Short mmCIF file of C-alpha atoms and ligand atoms in Angstrom, two decimals:
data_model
loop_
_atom_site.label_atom_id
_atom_site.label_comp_id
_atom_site.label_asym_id
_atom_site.label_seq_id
_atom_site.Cartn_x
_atom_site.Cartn_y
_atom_site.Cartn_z
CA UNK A 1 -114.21 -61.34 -42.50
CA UNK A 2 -112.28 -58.49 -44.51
CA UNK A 3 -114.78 -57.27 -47.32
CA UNK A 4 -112.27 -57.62 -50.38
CA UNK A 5 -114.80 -59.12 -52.63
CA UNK A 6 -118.11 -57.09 -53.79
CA UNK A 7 -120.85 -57.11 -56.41
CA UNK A 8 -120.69 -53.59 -58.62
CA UNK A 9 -122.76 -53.12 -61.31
CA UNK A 10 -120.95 -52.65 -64.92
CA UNK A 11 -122.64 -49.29 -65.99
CA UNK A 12 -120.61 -46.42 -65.32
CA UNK A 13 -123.19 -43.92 -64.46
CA UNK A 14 -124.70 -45.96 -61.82
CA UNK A 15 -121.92 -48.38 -60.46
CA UNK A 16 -124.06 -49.38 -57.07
CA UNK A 17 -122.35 -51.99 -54.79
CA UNK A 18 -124.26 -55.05 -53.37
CA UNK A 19 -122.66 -57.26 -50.71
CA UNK A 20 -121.06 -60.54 -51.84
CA UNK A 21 -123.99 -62.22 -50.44
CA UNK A 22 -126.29 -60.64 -52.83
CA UNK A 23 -128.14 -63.10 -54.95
CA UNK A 24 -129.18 -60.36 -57.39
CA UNK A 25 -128.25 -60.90 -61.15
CA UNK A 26 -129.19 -57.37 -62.10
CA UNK A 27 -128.85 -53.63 -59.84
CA UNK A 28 -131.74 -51.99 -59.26
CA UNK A 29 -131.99 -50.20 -62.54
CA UNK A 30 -131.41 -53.65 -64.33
CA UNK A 31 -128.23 -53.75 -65.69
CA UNK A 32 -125.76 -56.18 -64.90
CA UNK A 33 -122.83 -57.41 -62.00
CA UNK A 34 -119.13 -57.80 -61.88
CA UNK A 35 -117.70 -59.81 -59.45
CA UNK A 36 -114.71 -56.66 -58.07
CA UNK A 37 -111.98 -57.74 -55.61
CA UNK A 38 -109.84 -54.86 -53.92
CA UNK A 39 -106.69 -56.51 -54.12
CA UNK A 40 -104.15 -56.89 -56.44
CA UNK A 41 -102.99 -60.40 -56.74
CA UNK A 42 -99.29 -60.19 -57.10
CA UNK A 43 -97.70 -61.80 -60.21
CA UNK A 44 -95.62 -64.34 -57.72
CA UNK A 45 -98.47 -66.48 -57.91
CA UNK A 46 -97.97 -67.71 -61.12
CA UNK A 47 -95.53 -69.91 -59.54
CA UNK A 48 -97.67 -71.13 -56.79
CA UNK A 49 -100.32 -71.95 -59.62
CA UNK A 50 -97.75 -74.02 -61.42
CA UNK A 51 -96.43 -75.64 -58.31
CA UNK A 52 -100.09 -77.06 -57.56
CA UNK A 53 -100.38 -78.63 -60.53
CA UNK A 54 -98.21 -81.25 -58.27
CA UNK A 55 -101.93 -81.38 -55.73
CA UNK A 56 -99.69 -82.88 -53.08
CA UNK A 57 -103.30 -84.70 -52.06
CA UNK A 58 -104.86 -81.68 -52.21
CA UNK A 59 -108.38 -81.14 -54.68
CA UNK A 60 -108.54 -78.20 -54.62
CA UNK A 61 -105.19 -78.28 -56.34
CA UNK A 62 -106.16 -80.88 -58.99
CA UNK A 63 -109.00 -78.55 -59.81
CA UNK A 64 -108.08 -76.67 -62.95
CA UNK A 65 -111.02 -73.82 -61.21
CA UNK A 66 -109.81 -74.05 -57.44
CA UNK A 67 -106.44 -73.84 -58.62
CA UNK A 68 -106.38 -70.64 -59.58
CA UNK A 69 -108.37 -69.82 -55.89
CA UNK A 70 -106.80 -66.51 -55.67
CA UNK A 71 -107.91 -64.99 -58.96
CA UNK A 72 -111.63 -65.85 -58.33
CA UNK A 73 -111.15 -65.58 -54.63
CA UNK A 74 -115.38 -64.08 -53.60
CA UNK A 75 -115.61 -66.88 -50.62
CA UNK A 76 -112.29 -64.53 -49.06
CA UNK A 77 -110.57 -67.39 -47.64
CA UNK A 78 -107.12 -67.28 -47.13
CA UNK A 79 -105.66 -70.44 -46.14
CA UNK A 80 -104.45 -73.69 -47.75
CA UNK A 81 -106.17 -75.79 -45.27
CA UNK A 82 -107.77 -78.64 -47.11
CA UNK A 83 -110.72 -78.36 -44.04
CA UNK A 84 -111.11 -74.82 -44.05
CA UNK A 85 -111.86 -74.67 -48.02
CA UNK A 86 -113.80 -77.98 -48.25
CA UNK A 87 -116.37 -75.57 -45.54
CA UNK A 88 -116.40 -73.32 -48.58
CA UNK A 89 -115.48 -74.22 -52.16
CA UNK A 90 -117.77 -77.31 -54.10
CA UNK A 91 -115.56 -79.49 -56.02
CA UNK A 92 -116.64 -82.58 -58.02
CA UNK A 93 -113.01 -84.59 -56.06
CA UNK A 94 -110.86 -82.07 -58.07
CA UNK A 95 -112.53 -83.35 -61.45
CA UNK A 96 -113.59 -79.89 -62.80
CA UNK A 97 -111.22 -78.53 -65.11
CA UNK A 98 -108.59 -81.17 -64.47
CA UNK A 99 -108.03 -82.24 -67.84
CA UNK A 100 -108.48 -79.08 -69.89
CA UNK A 101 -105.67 -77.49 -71.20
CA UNK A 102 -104.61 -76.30 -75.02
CA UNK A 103 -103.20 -79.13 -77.77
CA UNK A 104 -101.82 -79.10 -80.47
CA UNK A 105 -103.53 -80.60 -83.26
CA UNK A 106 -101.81 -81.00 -86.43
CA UNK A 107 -104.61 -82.15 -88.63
CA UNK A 108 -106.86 -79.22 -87.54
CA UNK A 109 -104.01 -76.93 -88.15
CA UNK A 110 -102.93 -78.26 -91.81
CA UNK A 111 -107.16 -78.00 -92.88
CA UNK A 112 -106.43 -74.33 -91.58
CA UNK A 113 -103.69 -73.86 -93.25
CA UNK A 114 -101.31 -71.97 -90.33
CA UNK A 115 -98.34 -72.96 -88.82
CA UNK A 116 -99.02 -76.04 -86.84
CA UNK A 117 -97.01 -74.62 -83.31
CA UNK A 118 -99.24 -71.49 -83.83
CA UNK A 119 -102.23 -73.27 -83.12
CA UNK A 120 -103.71 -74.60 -79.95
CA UNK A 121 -107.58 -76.44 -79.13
CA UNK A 122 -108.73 -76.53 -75.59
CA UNK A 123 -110.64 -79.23 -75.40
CA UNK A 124 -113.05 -77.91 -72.51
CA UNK A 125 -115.71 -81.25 -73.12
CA UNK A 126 -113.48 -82.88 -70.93
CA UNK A 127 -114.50 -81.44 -68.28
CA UNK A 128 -117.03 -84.73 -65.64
CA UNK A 129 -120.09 -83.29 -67.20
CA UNK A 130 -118.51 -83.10 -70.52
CA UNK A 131 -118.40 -79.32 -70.96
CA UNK A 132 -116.74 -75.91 -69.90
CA UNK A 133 -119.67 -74.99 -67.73
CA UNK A 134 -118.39 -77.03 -64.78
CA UNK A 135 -115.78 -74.26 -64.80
CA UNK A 136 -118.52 -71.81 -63.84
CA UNK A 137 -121.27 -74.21 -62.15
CA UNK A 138 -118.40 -75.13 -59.55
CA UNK A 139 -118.31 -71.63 -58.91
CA UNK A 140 -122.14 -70.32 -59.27
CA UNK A 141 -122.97 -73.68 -56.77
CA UNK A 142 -119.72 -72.66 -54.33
CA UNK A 143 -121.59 -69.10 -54.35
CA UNK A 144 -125.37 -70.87 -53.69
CA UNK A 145 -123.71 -72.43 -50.33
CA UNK A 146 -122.43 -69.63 -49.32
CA UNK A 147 -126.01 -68.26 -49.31
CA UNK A 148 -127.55 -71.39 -48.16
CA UNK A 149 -129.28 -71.83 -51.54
CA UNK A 150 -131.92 -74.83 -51.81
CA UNK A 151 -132.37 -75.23 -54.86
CA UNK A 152 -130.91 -74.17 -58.16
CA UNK A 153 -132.22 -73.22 -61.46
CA UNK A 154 -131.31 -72.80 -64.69
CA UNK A 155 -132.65 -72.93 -68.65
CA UNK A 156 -130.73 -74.69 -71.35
CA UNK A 157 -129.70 -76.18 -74.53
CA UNK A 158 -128.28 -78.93 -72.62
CA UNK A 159 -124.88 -78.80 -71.22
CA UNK A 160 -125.67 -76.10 -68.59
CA UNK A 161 -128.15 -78.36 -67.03
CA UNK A 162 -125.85 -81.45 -67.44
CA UNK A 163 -123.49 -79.26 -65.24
CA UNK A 164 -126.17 -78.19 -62.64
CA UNK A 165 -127.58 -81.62 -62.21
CA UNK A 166 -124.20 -83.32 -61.81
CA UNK A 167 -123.08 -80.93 -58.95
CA UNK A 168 -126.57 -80.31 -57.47
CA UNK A 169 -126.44 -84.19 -57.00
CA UNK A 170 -123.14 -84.11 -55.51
CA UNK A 171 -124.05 -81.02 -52.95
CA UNK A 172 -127.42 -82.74 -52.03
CA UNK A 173 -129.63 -80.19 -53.37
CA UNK A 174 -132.43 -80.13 -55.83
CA UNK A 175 -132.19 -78.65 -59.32
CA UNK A 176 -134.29 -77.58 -61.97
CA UNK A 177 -133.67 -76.89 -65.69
CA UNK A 178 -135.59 -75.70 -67.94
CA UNK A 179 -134.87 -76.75 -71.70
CA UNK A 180 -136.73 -76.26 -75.06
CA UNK A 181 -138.86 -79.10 -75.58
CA UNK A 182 -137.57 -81.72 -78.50
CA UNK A 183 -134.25 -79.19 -79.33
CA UNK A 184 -131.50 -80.49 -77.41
CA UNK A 185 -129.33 -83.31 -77.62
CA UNK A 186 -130.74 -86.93 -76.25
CA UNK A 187 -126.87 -87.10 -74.30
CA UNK A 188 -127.56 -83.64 -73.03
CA UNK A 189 -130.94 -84.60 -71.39
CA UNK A 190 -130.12 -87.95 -70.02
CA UNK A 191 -127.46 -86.16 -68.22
CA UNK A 192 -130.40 -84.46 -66.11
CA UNK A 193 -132.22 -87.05 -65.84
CA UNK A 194 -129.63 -88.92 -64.78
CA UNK A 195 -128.02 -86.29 -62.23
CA UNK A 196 -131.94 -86.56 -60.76
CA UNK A 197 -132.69 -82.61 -62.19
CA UNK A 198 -136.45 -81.61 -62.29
CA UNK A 199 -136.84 -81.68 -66.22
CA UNK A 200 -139.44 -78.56 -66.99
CA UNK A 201 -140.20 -78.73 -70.65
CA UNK A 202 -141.13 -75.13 -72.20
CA UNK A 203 -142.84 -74.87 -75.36
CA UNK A 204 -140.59 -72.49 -77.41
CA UNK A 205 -136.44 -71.69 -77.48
CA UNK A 206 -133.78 -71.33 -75.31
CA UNK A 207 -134.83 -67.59 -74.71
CA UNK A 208 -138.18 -68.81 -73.91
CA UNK A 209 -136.79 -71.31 -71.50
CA UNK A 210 -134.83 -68.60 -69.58
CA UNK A 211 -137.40 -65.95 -69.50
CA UNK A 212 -139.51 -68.71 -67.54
CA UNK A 213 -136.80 -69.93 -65.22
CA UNK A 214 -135.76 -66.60 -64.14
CA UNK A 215 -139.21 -66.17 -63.24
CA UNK A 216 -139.92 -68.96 -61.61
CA UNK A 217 -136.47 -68.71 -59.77
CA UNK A 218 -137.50 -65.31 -58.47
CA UNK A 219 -141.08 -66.37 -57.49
CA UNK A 220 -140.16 -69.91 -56.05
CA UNK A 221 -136.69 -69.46 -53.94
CA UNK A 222 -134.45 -70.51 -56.79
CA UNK A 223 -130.85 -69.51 -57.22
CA UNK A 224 -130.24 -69.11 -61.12
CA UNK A 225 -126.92 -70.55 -62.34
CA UNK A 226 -126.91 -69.66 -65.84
CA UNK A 227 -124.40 -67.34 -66.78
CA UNK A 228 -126.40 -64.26 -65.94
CA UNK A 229 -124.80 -65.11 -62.30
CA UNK A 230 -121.91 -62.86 -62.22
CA UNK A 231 -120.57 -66.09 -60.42
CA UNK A 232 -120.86 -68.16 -63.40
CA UNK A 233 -118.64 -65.69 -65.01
CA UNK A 234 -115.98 -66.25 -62.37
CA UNK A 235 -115.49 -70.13 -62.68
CA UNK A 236 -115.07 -69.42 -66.32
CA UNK A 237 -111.90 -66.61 -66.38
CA UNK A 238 -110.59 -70.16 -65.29
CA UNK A 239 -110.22 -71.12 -69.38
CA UNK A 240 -108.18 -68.36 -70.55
CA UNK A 241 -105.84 -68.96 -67.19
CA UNK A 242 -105.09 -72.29 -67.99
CA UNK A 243 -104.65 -71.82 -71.67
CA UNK A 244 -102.15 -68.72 -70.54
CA UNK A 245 -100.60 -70.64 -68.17
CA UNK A 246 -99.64 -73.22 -70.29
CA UNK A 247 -98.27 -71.17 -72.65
CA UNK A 248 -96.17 -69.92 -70.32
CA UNK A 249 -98.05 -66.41 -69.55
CA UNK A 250 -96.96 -65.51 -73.66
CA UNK A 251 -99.76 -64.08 -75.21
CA UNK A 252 -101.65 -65.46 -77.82
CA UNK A 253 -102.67 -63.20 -80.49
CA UNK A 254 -106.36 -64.18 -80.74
CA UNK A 255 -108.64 -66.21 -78.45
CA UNK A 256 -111.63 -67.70 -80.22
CA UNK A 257 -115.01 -69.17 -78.51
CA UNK A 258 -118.42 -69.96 -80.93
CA UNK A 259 -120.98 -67.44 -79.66
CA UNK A 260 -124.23 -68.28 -77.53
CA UNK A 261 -125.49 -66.81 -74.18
CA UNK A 262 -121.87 -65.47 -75.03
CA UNK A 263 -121.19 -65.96 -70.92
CA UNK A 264 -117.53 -67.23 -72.26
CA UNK A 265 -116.74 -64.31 -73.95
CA UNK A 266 -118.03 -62.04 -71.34
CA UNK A 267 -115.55 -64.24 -68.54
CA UNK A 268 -112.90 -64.54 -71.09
CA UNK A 269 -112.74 -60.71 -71.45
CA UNK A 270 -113.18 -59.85 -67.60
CA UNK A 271 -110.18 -62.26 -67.29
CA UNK A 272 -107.85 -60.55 -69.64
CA UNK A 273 -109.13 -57.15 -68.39
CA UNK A 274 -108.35 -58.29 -64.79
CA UNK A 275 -105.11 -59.73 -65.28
CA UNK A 276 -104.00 -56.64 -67.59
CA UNK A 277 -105.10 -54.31 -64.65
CA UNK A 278 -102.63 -56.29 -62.01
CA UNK A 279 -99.81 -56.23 -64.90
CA UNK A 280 -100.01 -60.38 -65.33
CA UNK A 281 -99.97 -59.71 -68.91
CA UNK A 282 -98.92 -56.50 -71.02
CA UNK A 283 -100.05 -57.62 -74.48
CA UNK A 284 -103.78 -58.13 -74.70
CA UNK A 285 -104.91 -60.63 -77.07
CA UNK A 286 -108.06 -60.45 -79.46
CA UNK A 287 -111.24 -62.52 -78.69
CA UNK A 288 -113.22 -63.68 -81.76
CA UNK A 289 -116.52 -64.81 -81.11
CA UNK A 290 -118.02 -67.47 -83.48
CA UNK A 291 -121.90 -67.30 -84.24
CA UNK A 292 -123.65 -69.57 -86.47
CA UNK A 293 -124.92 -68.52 -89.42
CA UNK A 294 -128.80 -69.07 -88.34
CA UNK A 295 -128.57 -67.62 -84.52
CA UNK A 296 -126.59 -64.40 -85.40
CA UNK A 297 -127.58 -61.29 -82.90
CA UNK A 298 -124.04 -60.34 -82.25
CA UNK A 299 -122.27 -60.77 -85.25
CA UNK A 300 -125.61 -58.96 -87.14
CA UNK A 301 -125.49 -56.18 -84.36
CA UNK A 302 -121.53 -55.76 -84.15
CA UNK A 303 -121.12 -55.69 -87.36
CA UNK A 304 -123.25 -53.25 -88.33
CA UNK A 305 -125.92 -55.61 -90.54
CA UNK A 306 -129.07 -54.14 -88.49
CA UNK A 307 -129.70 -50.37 -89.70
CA UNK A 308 -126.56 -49.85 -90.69
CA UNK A 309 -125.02 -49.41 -86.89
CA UNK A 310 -122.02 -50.84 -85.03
CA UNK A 311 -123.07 -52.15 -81.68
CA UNK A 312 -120.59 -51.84 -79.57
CA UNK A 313 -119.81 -51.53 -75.66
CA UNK A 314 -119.20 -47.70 -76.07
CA UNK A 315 -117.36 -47.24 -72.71
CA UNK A 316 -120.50 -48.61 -70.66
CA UNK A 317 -123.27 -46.96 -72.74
CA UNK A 318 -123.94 -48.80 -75.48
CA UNK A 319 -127.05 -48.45 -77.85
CA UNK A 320 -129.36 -51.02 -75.87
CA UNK A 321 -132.39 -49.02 -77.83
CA UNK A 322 -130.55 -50.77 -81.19
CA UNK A 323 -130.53 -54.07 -79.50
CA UNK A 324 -134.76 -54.09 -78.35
CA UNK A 325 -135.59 -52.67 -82.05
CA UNK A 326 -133.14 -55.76 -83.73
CA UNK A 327 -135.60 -57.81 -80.93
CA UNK A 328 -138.76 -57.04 -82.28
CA UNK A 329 -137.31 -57.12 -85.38
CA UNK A 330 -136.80 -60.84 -85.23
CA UNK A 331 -140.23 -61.34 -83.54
CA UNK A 332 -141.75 -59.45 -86.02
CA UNK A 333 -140.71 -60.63 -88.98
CA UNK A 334 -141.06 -64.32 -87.02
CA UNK A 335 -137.34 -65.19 -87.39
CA UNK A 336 -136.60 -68.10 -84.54
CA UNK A 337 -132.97 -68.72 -84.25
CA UNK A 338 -132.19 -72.01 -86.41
CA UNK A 339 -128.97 -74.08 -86.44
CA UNK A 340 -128.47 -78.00 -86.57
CA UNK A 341 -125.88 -76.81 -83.59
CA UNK A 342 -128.93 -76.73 -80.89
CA UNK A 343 -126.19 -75.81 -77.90
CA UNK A 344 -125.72 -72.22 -79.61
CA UNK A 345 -129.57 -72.06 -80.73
CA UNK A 346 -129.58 -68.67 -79.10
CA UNK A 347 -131.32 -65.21 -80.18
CA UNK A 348 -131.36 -63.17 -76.98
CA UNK A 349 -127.66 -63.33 -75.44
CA UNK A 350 -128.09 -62.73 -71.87
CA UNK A 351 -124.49 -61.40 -71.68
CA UNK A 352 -124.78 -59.34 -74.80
CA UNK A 353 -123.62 -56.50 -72.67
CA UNK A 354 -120.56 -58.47 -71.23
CA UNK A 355 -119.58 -59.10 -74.37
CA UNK A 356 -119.60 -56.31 -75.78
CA UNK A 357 -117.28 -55.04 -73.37
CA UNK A 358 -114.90 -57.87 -73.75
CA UNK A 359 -115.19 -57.51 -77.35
CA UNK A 360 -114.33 -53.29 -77.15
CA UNK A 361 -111.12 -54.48 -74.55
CA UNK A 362 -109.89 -56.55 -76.67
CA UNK A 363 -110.25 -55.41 -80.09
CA UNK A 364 -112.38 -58.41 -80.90
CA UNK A 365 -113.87 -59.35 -84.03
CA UNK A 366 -117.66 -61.12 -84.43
CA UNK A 367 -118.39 -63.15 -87.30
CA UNK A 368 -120.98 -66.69 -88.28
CA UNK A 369 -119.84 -69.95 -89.93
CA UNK A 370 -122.78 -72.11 -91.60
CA UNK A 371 -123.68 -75.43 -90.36
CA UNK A 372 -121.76 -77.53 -92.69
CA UNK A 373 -118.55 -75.77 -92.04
CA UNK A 374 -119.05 -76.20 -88.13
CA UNK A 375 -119.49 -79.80 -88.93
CA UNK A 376 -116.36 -80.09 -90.72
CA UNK A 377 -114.62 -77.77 -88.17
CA UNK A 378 -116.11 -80.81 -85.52
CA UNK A 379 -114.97 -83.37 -87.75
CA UNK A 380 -111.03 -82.03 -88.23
CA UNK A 381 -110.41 -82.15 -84.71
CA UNK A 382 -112.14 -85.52 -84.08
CA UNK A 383 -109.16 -86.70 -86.73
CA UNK A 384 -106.51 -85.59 -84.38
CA UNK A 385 -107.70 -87.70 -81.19
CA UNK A 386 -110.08 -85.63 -79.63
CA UNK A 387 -113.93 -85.40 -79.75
CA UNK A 388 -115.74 -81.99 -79.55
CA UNK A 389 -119.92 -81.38 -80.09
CA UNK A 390 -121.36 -79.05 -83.26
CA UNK A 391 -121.31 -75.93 -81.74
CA UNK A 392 -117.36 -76.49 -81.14
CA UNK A 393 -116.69 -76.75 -84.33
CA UNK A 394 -117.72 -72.66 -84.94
CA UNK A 395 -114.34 -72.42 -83.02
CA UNK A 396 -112.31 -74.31 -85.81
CA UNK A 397 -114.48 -72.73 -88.71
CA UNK A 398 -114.44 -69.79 -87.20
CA UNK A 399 -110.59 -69.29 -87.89
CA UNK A 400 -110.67 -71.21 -90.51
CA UNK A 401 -113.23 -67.76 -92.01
CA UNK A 402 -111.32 -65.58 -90.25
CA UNK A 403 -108.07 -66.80 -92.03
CA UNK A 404 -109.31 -66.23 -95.21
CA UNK A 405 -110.25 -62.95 -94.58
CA UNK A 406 -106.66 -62.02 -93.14
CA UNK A 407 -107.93 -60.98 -90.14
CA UNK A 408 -106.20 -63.73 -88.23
CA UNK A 409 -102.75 -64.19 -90.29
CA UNK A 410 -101.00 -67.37 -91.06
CA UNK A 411 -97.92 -67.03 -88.15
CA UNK A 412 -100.41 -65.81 -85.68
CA UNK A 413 -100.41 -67.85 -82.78
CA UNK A 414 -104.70 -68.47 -81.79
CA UNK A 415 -106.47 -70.74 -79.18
CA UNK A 416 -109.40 -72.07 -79.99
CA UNK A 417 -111.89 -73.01 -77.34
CA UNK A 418 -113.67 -76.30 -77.62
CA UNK A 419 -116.50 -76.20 -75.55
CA UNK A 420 -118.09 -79.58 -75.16
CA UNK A 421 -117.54 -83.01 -76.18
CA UNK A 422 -119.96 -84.98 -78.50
CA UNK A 423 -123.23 -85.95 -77.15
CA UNK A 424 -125.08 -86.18 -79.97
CA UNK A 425 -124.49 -89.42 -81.35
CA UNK A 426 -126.11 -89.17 -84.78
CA UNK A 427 -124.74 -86.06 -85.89
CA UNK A 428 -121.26 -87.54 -86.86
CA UNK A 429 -122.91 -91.19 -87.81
CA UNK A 430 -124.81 -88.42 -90.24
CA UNK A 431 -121.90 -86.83 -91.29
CA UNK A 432 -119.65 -89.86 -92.36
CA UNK A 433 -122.43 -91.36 -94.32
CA UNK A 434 -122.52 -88.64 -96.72
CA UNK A 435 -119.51 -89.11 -98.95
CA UNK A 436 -120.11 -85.54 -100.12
CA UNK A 437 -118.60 -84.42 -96.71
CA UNK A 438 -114.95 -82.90 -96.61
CA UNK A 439 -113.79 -85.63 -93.87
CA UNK A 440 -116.36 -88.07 -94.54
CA UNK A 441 -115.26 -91.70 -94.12
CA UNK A 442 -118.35 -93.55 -95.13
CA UNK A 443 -118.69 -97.31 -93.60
CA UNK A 444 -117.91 -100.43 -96.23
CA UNK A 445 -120.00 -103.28 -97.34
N1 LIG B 1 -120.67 -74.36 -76.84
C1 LIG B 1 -121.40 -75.24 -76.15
C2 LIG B 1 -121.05 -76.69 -76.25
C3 LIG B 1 -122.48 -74.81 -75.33
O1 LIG B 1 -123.19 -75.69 -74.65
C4 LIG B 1 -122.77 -73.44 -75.29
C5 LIG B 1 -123.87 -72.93 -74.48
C6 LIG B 1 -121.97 -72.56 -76.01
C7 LIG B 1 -120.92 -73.04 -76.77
C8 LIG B 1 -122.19 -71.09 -75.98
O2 LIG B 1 -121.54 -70.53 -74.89
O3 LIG B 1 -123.38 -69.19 -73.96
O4 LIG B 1 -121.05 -68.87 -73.19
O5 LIG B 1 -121.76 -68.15 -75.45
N2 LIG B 1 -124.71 -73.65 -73.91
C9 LIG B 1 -125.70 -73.18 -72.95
C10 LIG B 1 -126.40 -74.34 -72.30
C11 LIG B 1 -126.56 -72.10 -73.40
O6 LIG B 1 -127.54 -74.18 -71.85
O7 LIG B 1 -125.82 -75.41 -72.18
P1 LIG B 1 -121.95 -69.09 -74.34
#
């Protein structure tokens, strides 16, 4: 097999190479892996990716992921034989990112107030587990075959282990997730339970929960799939494909995702950098990542709110001393990241580093949206036809913020990421009984 498909690690000073078998997460000196491919993919493929969205019986066609096979393409297959990539490449029948693809939405784009063909919503909840990750499980489970993986771990506020249960199920092997007891949506954990996942319940947050599965992954034979994998990463670049592609490879002027782990950003900027490198695209569009207002590291440390310096990527050395003092700052001082949106109830971004890079590539922006305006941002697009959870609202309030700070302008043209679909039954029930709300619709008697 021709070795066109490495681990390298993203520091510049060290840069040391693993085999594509590896199942680090980290190099040696702990920092992070890319995913690097020798090859330049040549731009004819655009028109092979648009001729498969005909699948001619093929799932790995249907696949909004596999589609895209050559721009992700670590398993180094090179054939279109059904067989030969079924010995390879997990698929859920073609399911996983099928159905995702940007909308219009006219109702979200009138409460925005910006030209209603300048605005698009991916709707990535409709995706089988009801969430982007099965972009990146798809490919973080393809890569545990490949290295005859057992089991697979992860922590989460929910959708991740949705994700891993429903594809662990469908590969035959076992899964556990670790979630924050009591904080994530009932939906979310019937999912797991339902997929057959080993629930572990940890006694703290998200970062809590992590910090103990990657532990017990290590110590136990696991192979982690949250988006620490640099595999994860790789299923994801899948978003920002489609949403090109079906806009026809013209570049949008801003791509917007709410802010957690911040694995999307980090995938959404390798895929931009990637595709800018092989001359796919010569205009490079701005990311703007959403946090909410109570579980803010990376708009606080971006922009500057945490002694007075601007975190940023720095061409690989960025000031990781800034981001351990901002750390024990929080668990000093006792703040515990806090938002009714539990899926981005996040203080420690594992891909802070990631994303800081994508966010230096791209010219990106960083800011927070409160709780009530993610609800409203959740509740706009609901009006057009389409569901989307909490934390997907931070995309639509997010611009909506943006906007009025003319940083994103009124003819700009901006796709907004929507990452999950609702499973949190009460939280709209919630919403439209209080009149007080912007979209409320309060039930008659
Ligand atoms: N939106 C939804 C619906 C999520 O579930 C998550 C993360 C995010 C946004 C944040 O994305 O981490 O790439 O910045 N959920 C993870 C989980 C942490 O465990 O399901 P990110």
């Amino acid at each position: 097999m021709q070795e066109d498909a490495f681990l390298k690690c993203v520091h510049p000073k060290c840069g040391l190479v693993y085999p594509i078998y590896s199942t680090n997460v980290q190099c040696e000196n702990g920092h992070v892996l890319d995913v690097k491919y020798k090859n330049t993919p040549s731009t004819k493929l655009k028109d092979t990716f648009y001729e498969r969205r005909n699948s001619k019986g093929s799932i790995f066609n249907e696949s909004g992921i596999w589609r895209f096979r050559e721009l992700l393409n670590f398993c180094q297959i090179d054939t279109e034989s059904l067989e030969e990539c079924s010995k390879f490449l997990v698929s859920l029948d073609g399911a996983e990112g099928r159905q995702s693809k940007p909308y219009h939405m006219s109702k979200a784009a009138e409460f925005l107030g910006i030209e209603k063909d300048g605005l698009w919503l991916q709707p990535e909840g409709y995706n089988p587990s009801g969430s982007f990750k099965d972009n990146g499980m798809v490919t973080a489970v393809t890569h545990a075959k490949l290295v005859g993986a057992k089991k697979i771990v992860c922590a989460s506020t929910g959708n991740t282990s949705a994700s891993a249960g429903m594809f662990a199920a469908n590969e035959g092997i076992d899964c556990d997730v670790y979630i924050p007891a009591g904080q994530i949506a009932p939906g979310k954990l019937s999912q797991a339970y339902q997929f057959g996942a080993q629930i572990v319940e940890v006694e703290g947050n998200f970062d809590d929960a992590l910090k103990q599965s990657l532990d017990d992954a290590q110590n136990h034979d696991g192979y982690t799939v949250n988006s620490v994998n640099p595999f994860r990463i790789e299923g994801q670049k899948t978003i920002p494909f489609r949403a090109l592609e079906y806009l026809n490879w013209d570049v949008p002027d801003w791509i917007v995702y709410p802010g957690g782990a911040l694995g999307n950003t980090s995938s959404c900027g390798k895929a931009l950098m990637e595709l800018y490198e092989w001359g796919w695209i010569k205009k490079i569009p701005r990311i703007a990542v959403i946090n909410s207002e109570g579980a803010s590291t990376l708009s606080d440390l971006y922009n500057g709110e945490f002694e007075n310096e601007e975190l940023r990527w720095n061409k690989g050395e960025p000031n990781t001393e800034l981001i351990s003092r901002y750390y024990d700052h929080l668990d000093k001082e006792g703040i515990r990241p806090k938002t009714k949106a539990t899926a981005i109830q996040i203080g420690r971004p594992a891909n802070i580093l990631k994303g800081l890079r994508a966010l230096e590539f791209t010219n990106g922006v960083a800011t927070t949206v409160t709780d009530s305006e993610m609800l409203d941002g959740m509740s706009v697009v609901g009006l057009n036809g389409f569901d989307c959870e909490m934390a997907s609202g931070a995309s639509v309030a997010g611009i909506k913020k943006l906007m009025n700070e003319e940083i994103i302008k009124k003819d700009d043209t901006v796709v907004g990421i929507l990452t999950g679909r609702q499973k949190d039954a009460m939280i709209p029930v919630d919403y439209h009984h209080n009149s007080e709300n912007t979209f409320a619709n309060p039930p008659k008697n």
